[in-house]
Amino acid sequence: MTVDTPPRAGRREWIGLAVLALPTLLLAMDMTVLHLAIPAMTADLRPTTSQMLWILDIYGFLIAGFLITMGTLGDRIGRRRLLLIGGAAFAATSVLAAFSTSAEMLILARALLGVAGATLMPSTLSLIRTMFHDPAQRTVAVSVWMTCFAVGGALGPILGGLLLSRFEWGAVFLLGVPVMLLLLVLGPFLLPEHRNADAGRLDLISAVLSLTAILSIVYGLKVLAEDGPSTASLAFLALGLLTGVVFVRRQRVLAHPLVDLTLFRDRTFSTAAGLLTVGLMVMAGSQLFTLQYLQLVQGLSPLQAGLWSLPNAAGLMVGAMSAPALAARTRPGLVIAGGMALTAVALASLTLVGADGGLLILVAASTLMGVGLGPMAALGTDLIVGSAPVERSGTASALSETSTELGAGLGIAVMGSIGFGVYRSRISESAPEGVDLHTARESLGAAVDLARGLGDPLGTELLTAAREAFVSGLHVTATVGAVTALAMAVLAALLLKQTPEAGEGEGSSADRSTEPDMDATGRVNVPTGT
């Protein structure tokens, strides 16, 4: 029998959402908190350049690589069970990382943290889908979840700076231990268990193909962003794409695929996933340049740059939390379109920033961009999760997270390549004679270090030329981002025009599920009203 009015979440579900917010906040913090600890960690462990890169990158790589496998695994063994297993593993490996005595030990700990993190991200989002059946309530819950992710990313450098002022570098990893212990204590009582009884066995070959494809693409994008087009970057990208094709072909013939490709037949699902990927590409690309502008052009410390980045996070919070109210009054597609149009205005205003000033313009533009991107992030994620059947919400959540990871990678690689290409061209034309042009062309950071060692007047001339060249790259990147954001606004308005307003009705067969609502012990909850 079709349920016309889905059960509404009560106090227990909203408290459960607060529990789910804890690992979400922590994961976002853990992606940024390590950067401030690099000097102290380097002095203690003395890693090589290659080891340092792996310490920084392997966490994010393995989160991206294992998301799909872990999201699908949660559908099979139970989302709450996977969340608690991941929480325990994250706490244990955080201790291992905090007390690492060598670079190799820290790389291993960071790798294990990445695998554990991949269990947490899709589990939290899929449990929200299980707990909040009412579309309007679910939109609010997803917006809260997205806000916690933004807050965590902003708090990471600040809390890291405070900890490092009093404790050793390993303290930044211990932030996760009490959070995960709280999750392990409260989770069994406040979070429901849910699994797909018809999911079948996990196909290990598909899991390996998925891991290989995503890791190859993400690593290829990273190499492309750092070194430009090269044999290595193109080889990894080709390997990833080829493995991805094999993965897709295998999913089509399996009785129980790792990823149900029929999800992409839903226009709302596929459009939202595409918008989320491109939106994160624009955001990551712009942040790559604005953060460097704060430190290398304005001369701010990492902590000061983090503080000046808080308005962007505040704007993202405002945009995400206002999205449910706006979506209740008009179509989500129009809300997303309006937000992306606002983002385009913000990006266009970055072209007013100069090498000799413009801090307030940049902060205002970053804040406005956060407000514009917030509805896209919150409603896009909600549309992906809400348009999938509840039995496959773990897979849908993993695909949503994978879209954001790939979008961030594309932003750094594509937008970074464009901006740094402009920088290299301009610095070649304007650098004073007598300087090491090869070093100056590597990056703005390399040029600043070179200028400091030259002394006046040659160092000052190089510094001025490098900063002006970098700002030119920022302007071009912002222009490309603005055009991309406008195109996204048009696509969102056209392709999502049939998506109902929040609370107007159920958008798919997923929301018309007749599954009973179960509490944390597995007992059926019979709703007594709405």
XYZ file of C-alpha atoms in Angstrom:
530
model
C 0.000 0.000 0.000
C 1.304 3.458 -0.910
C 2.010 5.753 2.014
C 0.786 9.205 1.022
C 2.145 10.978 4.097
C 5.546 9.761 5.273
C 6.200 9.642 9.026
C 7.782 12.775 10.425
C 10.954 12.650 12.469
C 10.693 13.274 16.190
C 13.042 14.310 18.974
C 15.010 11.072 18.804
C 15.873 11.550 15.131
C 16.966 15.162 15.620
C 19.220 14.179 18.532
C 20.534 11.397 16.309
C 21.339 14.031 13.684
C 23.482 15.830 16.269
C 25.373 12.568 16.823
C 25.892 12.182 13.065
C 27.193 15.756 12.912
C 30.151 14.835 15.128
C 32.056 12.614 12.666
C 31.122 14.950 9.812
C 32.651 17.906 11.663
C 35.733 15.890 12.523
C 36.375 14.577 9.023
C 36.316 18.085 7.581
C 38.665 19.312 10.318
C 41.071 16.438 9.741
C 41.501 17.465 6.097
C 42.899 20.882 7.054
C 44.275 20.627 10.587
C 47.546 18.940 9.609
C 48.879 21.804 7.478
C 49.789 23.953 10.482
C 51.631 21.042 12.113
C 53.993 20.552 9.159
C 56.972 22.583 10.542
C 56.992 20.819 13.934
C 56.316 17.420 12.387
C 59.104 17.911 9.833
C 61.597 18.845 12.550
C 60.679 15.751 14.573
C 60.279 13.018 11.925
C 62.507 14.497 9.193
C 60.529 13.107 6.244
C 61.826 13.333 2.697
C 59.962 15.541 0.221
C 58.237 12.487 -1.239
C 57.255 11.211 2.224
C 55.865 14.625 3.168
C 53.659 14.658 0.080
C 52.320 11.213 0.932
C 51.662 12.230 4.544
C 49.558 15.140 3.287
C 47.794 13.421 0.387
C 47.213 9.764 1.185
C 44.347 10.508 3.600
C 42.258 12.259 0.967
C 43.249 9.783 -1.750
C 42.007 6.752 0.175
C 38.823 8.473 1.311
C 37.995 9.189 -2.330
C 38.994 5.710 -3.450
C 37.011 3.743 -0.876
C 33.812 5.851 -0.782
C 31.822 3.777 -3.287
C 32.922 0.453 -1.815
C 32.137 1.515 1.746
C 28.809 3.100 0.831
C 27.696 -0.096 -0.875
C 29.068 -2.196 1.980
C 26.879 -0.221 4.393
C 23.805 -1.172 2.350
C 24.797 -4.827 2.801
C 25.981 -5.141 6.406
C 24.065 -2.238 7.961
C 24.803 1.478 7.908
C 24.930 1.937 11.666
C 27.212 -1.067 12.047
C 29.602 0.272 9.411
C 29.539 3.732 11.011
C 30.456 2.331 14.428
C 33.175 0.087 12.985
C 34.594 3.071 11.141
C 34.392 5.245 14.261
C 36.337 2.713 16.332
C 38.944 2.354 13.584
C 39.255 6.133 13.240
C 39.850 6.567 16.982
C 42.495 3.827 17.062
C 44.370 5.073 14.010
C 44.217 8.660 15.319
C 46.201 7.504 18.355
C 48.613 5.675 16.053
C 49.127 8.857 14.022
C 49.561 11.036 17.116
C 52.369 8.891 18.489
C 54.097 8.049 15.213
C 57.866 7.793 15.567
C 58.790 7.775 11.880
C 57.549 9.145 8.586
C 56.681 5.637 7.388
C 54.570 5.013 10.491
C 52.698 8.286 9.989
C 52.038 7.510 6.306
C 50.549 4.147 7.326
C 48.422 5.795 10.016
C 47.163 8.434 7.594
C 46.294 5.715 5.080
C 44.292 3.813 7.692
C 42.588 7.066 8.708
C 41.546 7.531 5.081
C 40.011 4.048 4.884
C 38.186 4.620 8.184
C 37.034 8.045 7.018
C 35.539 6.489 3.894
C 33.247 4.390 6.094
C 32.007 7.444 7.997
C 31.069 9.869 5.227
C 28.491 7.801 3.287
C 27.206 6.193 6.494
C 26.244 9.516 8.072
C 24.441 10.734 4.954
C 22.635 7.438 4.272
C 21.469 7.266 7.896
C 19.963 10.731 7.470
C 18.023 9.307 4.502
C 16.839 6.433 6.701
C 15.864 8.622 9.657
C 14.134 11.486 7.839
C 11.377 10.238 5.536
C 9.590 13.569 5.212
C 11.184 15.465 2.277
C 11.073 18.881 3.964
C 12.633 17.554 7.169
C 15.239 15.634 5.195
C 16.245 18.801 3.343
C 16.784 20.573 6.670
C 18.772 17.613 8.023
C 21.031 17.477 4.962
C 21.562 21.248 5.201
C 22.659 20.850 8.833
C 24.990 18.028 7.756
C 26.493 20.197 5.005
C 26.878 23.126 7.410
C 28.843 20.942 9.824
C 31.190 20.022 6.998
C 31.774 23.713 6.224
C 32.291 24.571 9.897
C 34.759 21.705 10.336
C 36.861 22.839 7.390
C 37.010 26.376 8.784
C 37.748 25.325 12.368
C 40.558 22.930 11.427
C 43.371 25.481 11.028
C 42.176 27.553 13.993
C 41.931 24.662 16.462
C 45.161 23.266 15.085
C 46.909 26.565 15.752
C 45.601 26.691 19.320
C 46.683 23.106 20.045
C 50.130 23.594 18.562
C 50.679 26.650 20.749
C 50.543 24.382 23.823
C 51.209 20.782 22.755
C 53.311 18.667 20.389
C 52.274 18.177 16.743
C 50.627 14.814 17.477
C 47.895 16.571 19.464
C 46.121 17.587 16.242
C 45.246 13.929 15.635
C 43.904 13.337 19.145
C 40.951 15.655 18.447
C 39.207 12.690 16.876
C 39.440 10.310 19.822
C 36.813 11.827 22.204
C 34.498 12.560 19.269
C 34.563 8.953 18.092
C 34.192 7.597 21.628
C 31.054 9.713 22.030
C 29.756 8.341 18.719
C 30.400 4.760 19.877
C 28.527 5.359 23.150
C 25.490 7.221 21.772
C 25.209 5.663 18.309
C 23.645 2.313 19.301
C 20.896 4.100 21.254
C 20.023 6.972 18.919
C 20.731 5.719 15.406
C 18.557 3.140 13.588
C 20.024 0.153 11.814
C 19.162 -0.419 8.194
C 20.412 -2.745 5.481
C 19.238 -3.890 2.087
C 18.304 -7.565 2.451
C 18.383 -8.069 -1.335
C 21.761 -6.434 -1.952
C 23.628 -9.717 -2.532
C 27.322 -10.322 -1.918
C 29.948 -7.620 -2.325
C 31.734 -8.046 -5.676
C 35.419 -7.734 -4.804
C 36.507 -7.359 -8.430
C 34.205 -4.354 -8.801
C 35.584 -2.919 -5.570
C 39.161 -3.207 -6.882
C 38.177 -1.672 -10.220
C 36.406 1.215 -8.458
C 39.381 1.858 -6.187
C 41.842 1.752 -9.094
C 39.758 4.049 -11.296
C 39.163 6.736 -8.693
C 42.680 6.705 -7.221
C 44.227 6.882 -10.700
C 42.036 9.816 -11.732
C 42.534 11.733 -8.472
C 46.305 11.166 -8.509
C 46.510 12.050 -12.202
C 44.663 15.298 -11.536
C 47.043 16.105 -8.683
C 50.128 15.530 -10.838
C 48.522 17.563 -13.626
C 47.913 20.460 -11.233
C 51.478 20.383 -9.872
C 53.514 19.735 -13.020
C 51.178 20.519 -15.911
C 50.519 18.013 -18.712
C 53.103 15.235 -18.541
C 53.508 11.581 -19.398
C 52.819 10.585 -15.782
C 49.657 12.662 -15.343
C 48.177 11.596 -18.680
C 49.067 7.945 -18.039
C 47.285 7.925 -14.674
C 44.245 9.700 -16.116
C 44.107 7.218 -19.002
C 44.408 4.282 -16.603
C 41.616 5.687 -14.461
C 39.286 6.279 -17.387
C 39.995 2.852 -18.912
C 39.430 1.110 -15.584
C 36.259 3.139 -15.133
C 34.932 1.887 -18.468
C 35.661 -1.703 -17.438
C 33.947 -1.047 -14.087
C 30.804 0.316 -15.758
C 30.617 -2.609 -18.199
C 30.909 -5.067 -15.328
C 28.124 -3.380 -13.351
C 25.762 -3.810 -16.293
C 26.065 -7.617 -16.307
C 26.157 -8.358 -12.570
C 22.997 -9.512 -10.837
C 24.048 -7.557 -7.730
C 26.312 -4.714 -8.932
C 28.468 -2.631 -6.653
C 26.800 0.474 -8.130
C 23.299 0.326 -9.573
C 23.723 2.350 -12.754
C 19.965 2.674 -13.142
C 20.218 5.470 -10.549
C 21.625 7.683 -13.288
C 18.496 7.202 -15.402
C 16.736 9.501 -12.959
C 17.280 12.997 -14.368
C 17.152 14.598 -10.937
C 19.856 12.242 -9.633
C 22.203 12.627 -12.608
C 21.698 16.401 -12.905
C 22.301 16.968 -9.190
C 25.450 14.816 -9.294
C 26.787 16.782 -12.263
C 26.005 20.138 -10.660
C 27.656 19.064 -7.421
C 30.815 17.995 -9.251
C 31.121 21.206 -11.274
C 30.127 23.385 -8.316
C 32.880 21.895 -6.166
C 35.282 22.352 -9.067
C 34.538 26.082 -9.132
C 34.800 26.396 -5.352
C 38.059 24.427 -5.025
C 39.642 26.282 -7.933
C 38.816 29.690 -6.507
C 39.936 28.761 -2.982
C 43.254 27.515 -4.345
C 44.036 31.047 -5.522
C 42.390 33.075 -2.765
C 44.264 31.264 0.005
C 47.582 31.807 -1.761
C 46.659 35.445 -2.350
C 46.117 35.943 1.376
C 49.465 34.432 2.315
C 51.821 35.240 -0.572
C 50.403 38.523 -1.877
C 48.998 40.037 1.313
C 51.767 38.470 3.441
C 49.479 36.933 6.087
C 50.454 33.962 8.250
C 48.610 30.630 7.761
C 46.584 31.282 10.922
C 45.693 34.818 9.801
C 44.719 33.495 6.382
C 42.524 30.914 8.090
C 40.801 33.624 10.111
C 40.183 35.744 7.008
C 38.672 32.615 5.403
C 36.015 32.345 8.109
C 33.594 34.730 6.319
C 33.545 32.311 3.375
C 32.597 29.455 5.705
C 29.992 31.687 7.360
C 28.525 32.492 3.946
C 28.388 28.798 3.079
C 26.570 28.121 6.357
C 24.034 30.887 5.670
C 23.450 29.621 2.142
C 23.067 25.993 3.199
C 20.772 26.700 6.143
C 18.559 29.090 4.165
C 18.132 26.552 1.357
C 15.319 24.517 3.001
C 13.143 27.607 3.574
C 13.725 28.802 0.024
C 13.057 25.342 -1.432
C 9.746 25.230 0.457
C 8.588 28.330 -1.438
C 9.890 27.591 -4.921
C 11.504 24.827 -6.945
C 14.912 23.587 -5.740
C 16.213 24.044 -9.282
C 15.439 27.766 -9.133
C 17.063 28.076 -5.696
C 20.213 26.387 -6.991
C 20.125 28.537 -10.136
C 19.830 31.720 -8.073
C 22.710 30.647 -5.860
C 24.943 29.888 -8.833
C 24.098 33.257 -10.403
C 25.164 34.893 -7.125
C 28.345 32.816 -7.226
C 29.042 34.111 -10.739
C 28.747 37.707 -9.477
C 31.114 36.934 -6.603
C 33.688 35.363 -8.911
C 33.450 38.241 -11.364
C 34.126 40.700 -8.534
C 37.450 38.924 -7.834
C 38.739 40.532 -11.016
C 38.758 43.825 -9.059
C 41.416 42.487 -6.664
C 44.886 43.926 -7.290
C 48.437 42.985 -6.348
C 48.788 46.114 -4.193
C 45.438 45.876 -2.410
C 42.030 44.302 -2.392
C 41.820 42.280 0.795
C 38.343 43.533 1.676
C 37.078 42.960 -1.878
C 38.383 39.388 -1.784
C 36.799 38.663 1.594
C 33.467 40.152 0.486
C 33.560 38.145 -2.751
C 34.455 34.937 -0.882
C 31.577 35.490 1.541
C 29.130 36.104 -1.297
C 30.416 33.008 -3.081
C 29.795 30.931 0.043
C 26.213 32.201 0.225
C 25.697 31.264 -3.425
C 27.292 27.818 -3.245
C 25.527 26.839 -0.013
C 22.128 26.051 -1.619
C 23.809 24.073 -4.402
C 25.762 21.958 -1.922
C 22.822 21.330 0.411
C 20.005 20.888 -2.121
C 22.219 19.042 -4.612
C 23.169 16.504 -1.961
C 19.556 16.215 -0.799
C 18.318 15.644 -4.366
C 20.886 12.877 -4.925
C 20.041 11.053 -1.709
C 16.298 11.711 -1.899
C 15.891 10.545 -5.495
C 17.408 7.118 -4.751
C 15.422 4.286 -3.134
C 16.043 4.029 0.598
C 17.549 0.551 0.095
C 20.324 2.078 -2.017
C 20.875 5.261 -0.024
C 24.341 4.111 1.014
C 25.372 3.817 -2.622
C 23.719 7.154 -3.459
C 25.480 8.837 -0.541
C 28.816 7.434 -1.660
C 28.239 8.688 -5.201
C 27.377 12.122 -3.809
C 30.607 12.219 -1.803
C 32.597 10.916 -4.771
C 31.167 13.741 -6.888
C 32.486 16.285 -4.398
C 35.913 14.620 -4.227
C 36.249 14.505 -8.008
C 34.963 18.074 -8.253
C 37.604 19.268 -5.799
C 40.290 17.397 -7.724
C 39.111 18.853 -11.022
C 39.051 22.346 -9.536
C 42.666 22.140 -8.417
C 43.819 20.497 -11.643
C 41.799 22.330 -14.302
C 41.397 25.749 -12.710
C 44.875 25.517 -11.230
C 46.395 24.680 -14.602
C 44.662 27.665 -16.210
C 45.674 30.120 -13.513
C 49.249 28.920 -13.154
C 49.609 28.822 -16.929
C 48.788 32.531 -16.992
C 51.221 33.115 -14.103
C 54.087 31.386 -15.884
C 53.422 33.305 -19.084
C 53.273 36.696 -17.358
C 56.276 36.146 -15.091
C 58.353 35.148 -18.111
C 57.520 38.485 -19.693
C 57.891 40.746 -16.640
C 60.629 39.211 -14.470
C 63.729 41.419 -14.207
C 66.912 40.317 -15.927
C 69.458 38.452 -13.840
C 67.059 36.241 -11.840
C 66.618 32.470 -12.029
C 63.570 32.458 -14.301
C 63.163 28.686 -14.053
C 62.685 28.899 -10.269
C 60.452 31.968 -10.485
C 58.176 30.187 -12.979
C 57.582 27.184 -10.684
C 55.075 28.969 -8.442
C 54.449 32.209 -6.614
C 55.815 30.618 -3.441
C 59.088 29.754 -5.190
C 59.328 33.288 -6.584
C 58.749 34.821 -3.134
C 61.492 32.649 -1.591
C 63.844 33.559 -4.436
C 63.105 37.282 -4.041
C 63.856 37.187 -0.309
C 67.353 35.907 -1.024
C 68.185 38.479 -3.702
C 67.910 41.675 -1.695
C 66.982 45.125 -3.043
C 66.364 46.294 -5.669
C 66.310 43.047 -7.679
C 64.329 41.118 -5.072
C 61.687 43.826 -4.823
C 61.309 43.975 -8.595
C 60.895 40.181 -8.810
C 58.413 40.149 -5.944
C 56.301 42.846 -7.601
C 56.378 41.086 -10.966
C 55.510 37.695 -9.444
C 52.582 39.045 -7.452
C 51.179 40.898 -10.466
C 51.540 37.761 -12.590
C 49.751 35.712 -9.943
C 46.902 38.207 -9.723
C 46.537 38.001 -13.504
C 46.124 34.248 -13.136
C 43.575 34.843 -10.383
C 41.597 37.159 -12.669
C 41.511 34.648 -15.533
C 40.527 31.798 -13.205
C 37.774 33.906 -11.656
C 36.440 34.778 -15.114
C 36.363 31.116 -16.163
C 34.647 30.259 -12.884
C 32.058 32.998 -13.332
C 31.163 31.782 -16.833
C 30.957 28.191 -15.556
C 28.715 29.224 -12.657
C 26.361 31.066 -15.025
C 26.137 27.982 -17.245
C 25.325 25.884 -14.167
C 22.588 28.337 -13.193
C 20.940 27.919 -16.593
C 21.230 24.122 -16.497
C 19.817 23.932 -12.972
C 16.820 26.064 -13.930
C 16.112 23.996 -17.064
C 16.909 20.429 -15.987
C 15.470 20.590 -12.464
C 12.298 22.499 -13.305
C 10.138 19.407 -12.694
C 11.527 18.786 -9.205
C 8.776 19.531 -6.637
C 9.093 22.004 -3.808
C 10.198 20.565 -0.477
C 7.193 19.037 1.206
C 5.013 19.365 -1.906
C 5.077 15.668 -2.640
C 7.260 12.642 -3.031
C 9.615 12.960 -5.920
C 10.293 9.299 -6.622
C 9.430 5.769 -5.802
C 12.107 5.987 -3.168
C 9.957 8.263 -1.075
C 6.904 6.100 -1.513
C 8.547 3.194 0.252
C 6.282 1.078 2.393
C 9.140 -0.058 4.617
C 8.378 0.153 8.336
C 10.353 2.596 10.412
C 12.612 0.783 12.873
C 14.194 2.044 16.045
C 17.768 1.434 17.199
C 16.950 -2.062 18.471
C 15.317 -3.148 15.243
C 11.733 -2.901 16.502
C 9.115 -1.514 14.168
C 7.899 1.984 15.020
C 4.279 2.525 14.083
C 3.707 6.255 13.610
C 0.751 7.613 15.532
C 0.427 10.762 13.488
C 2.321 13.317 11.537
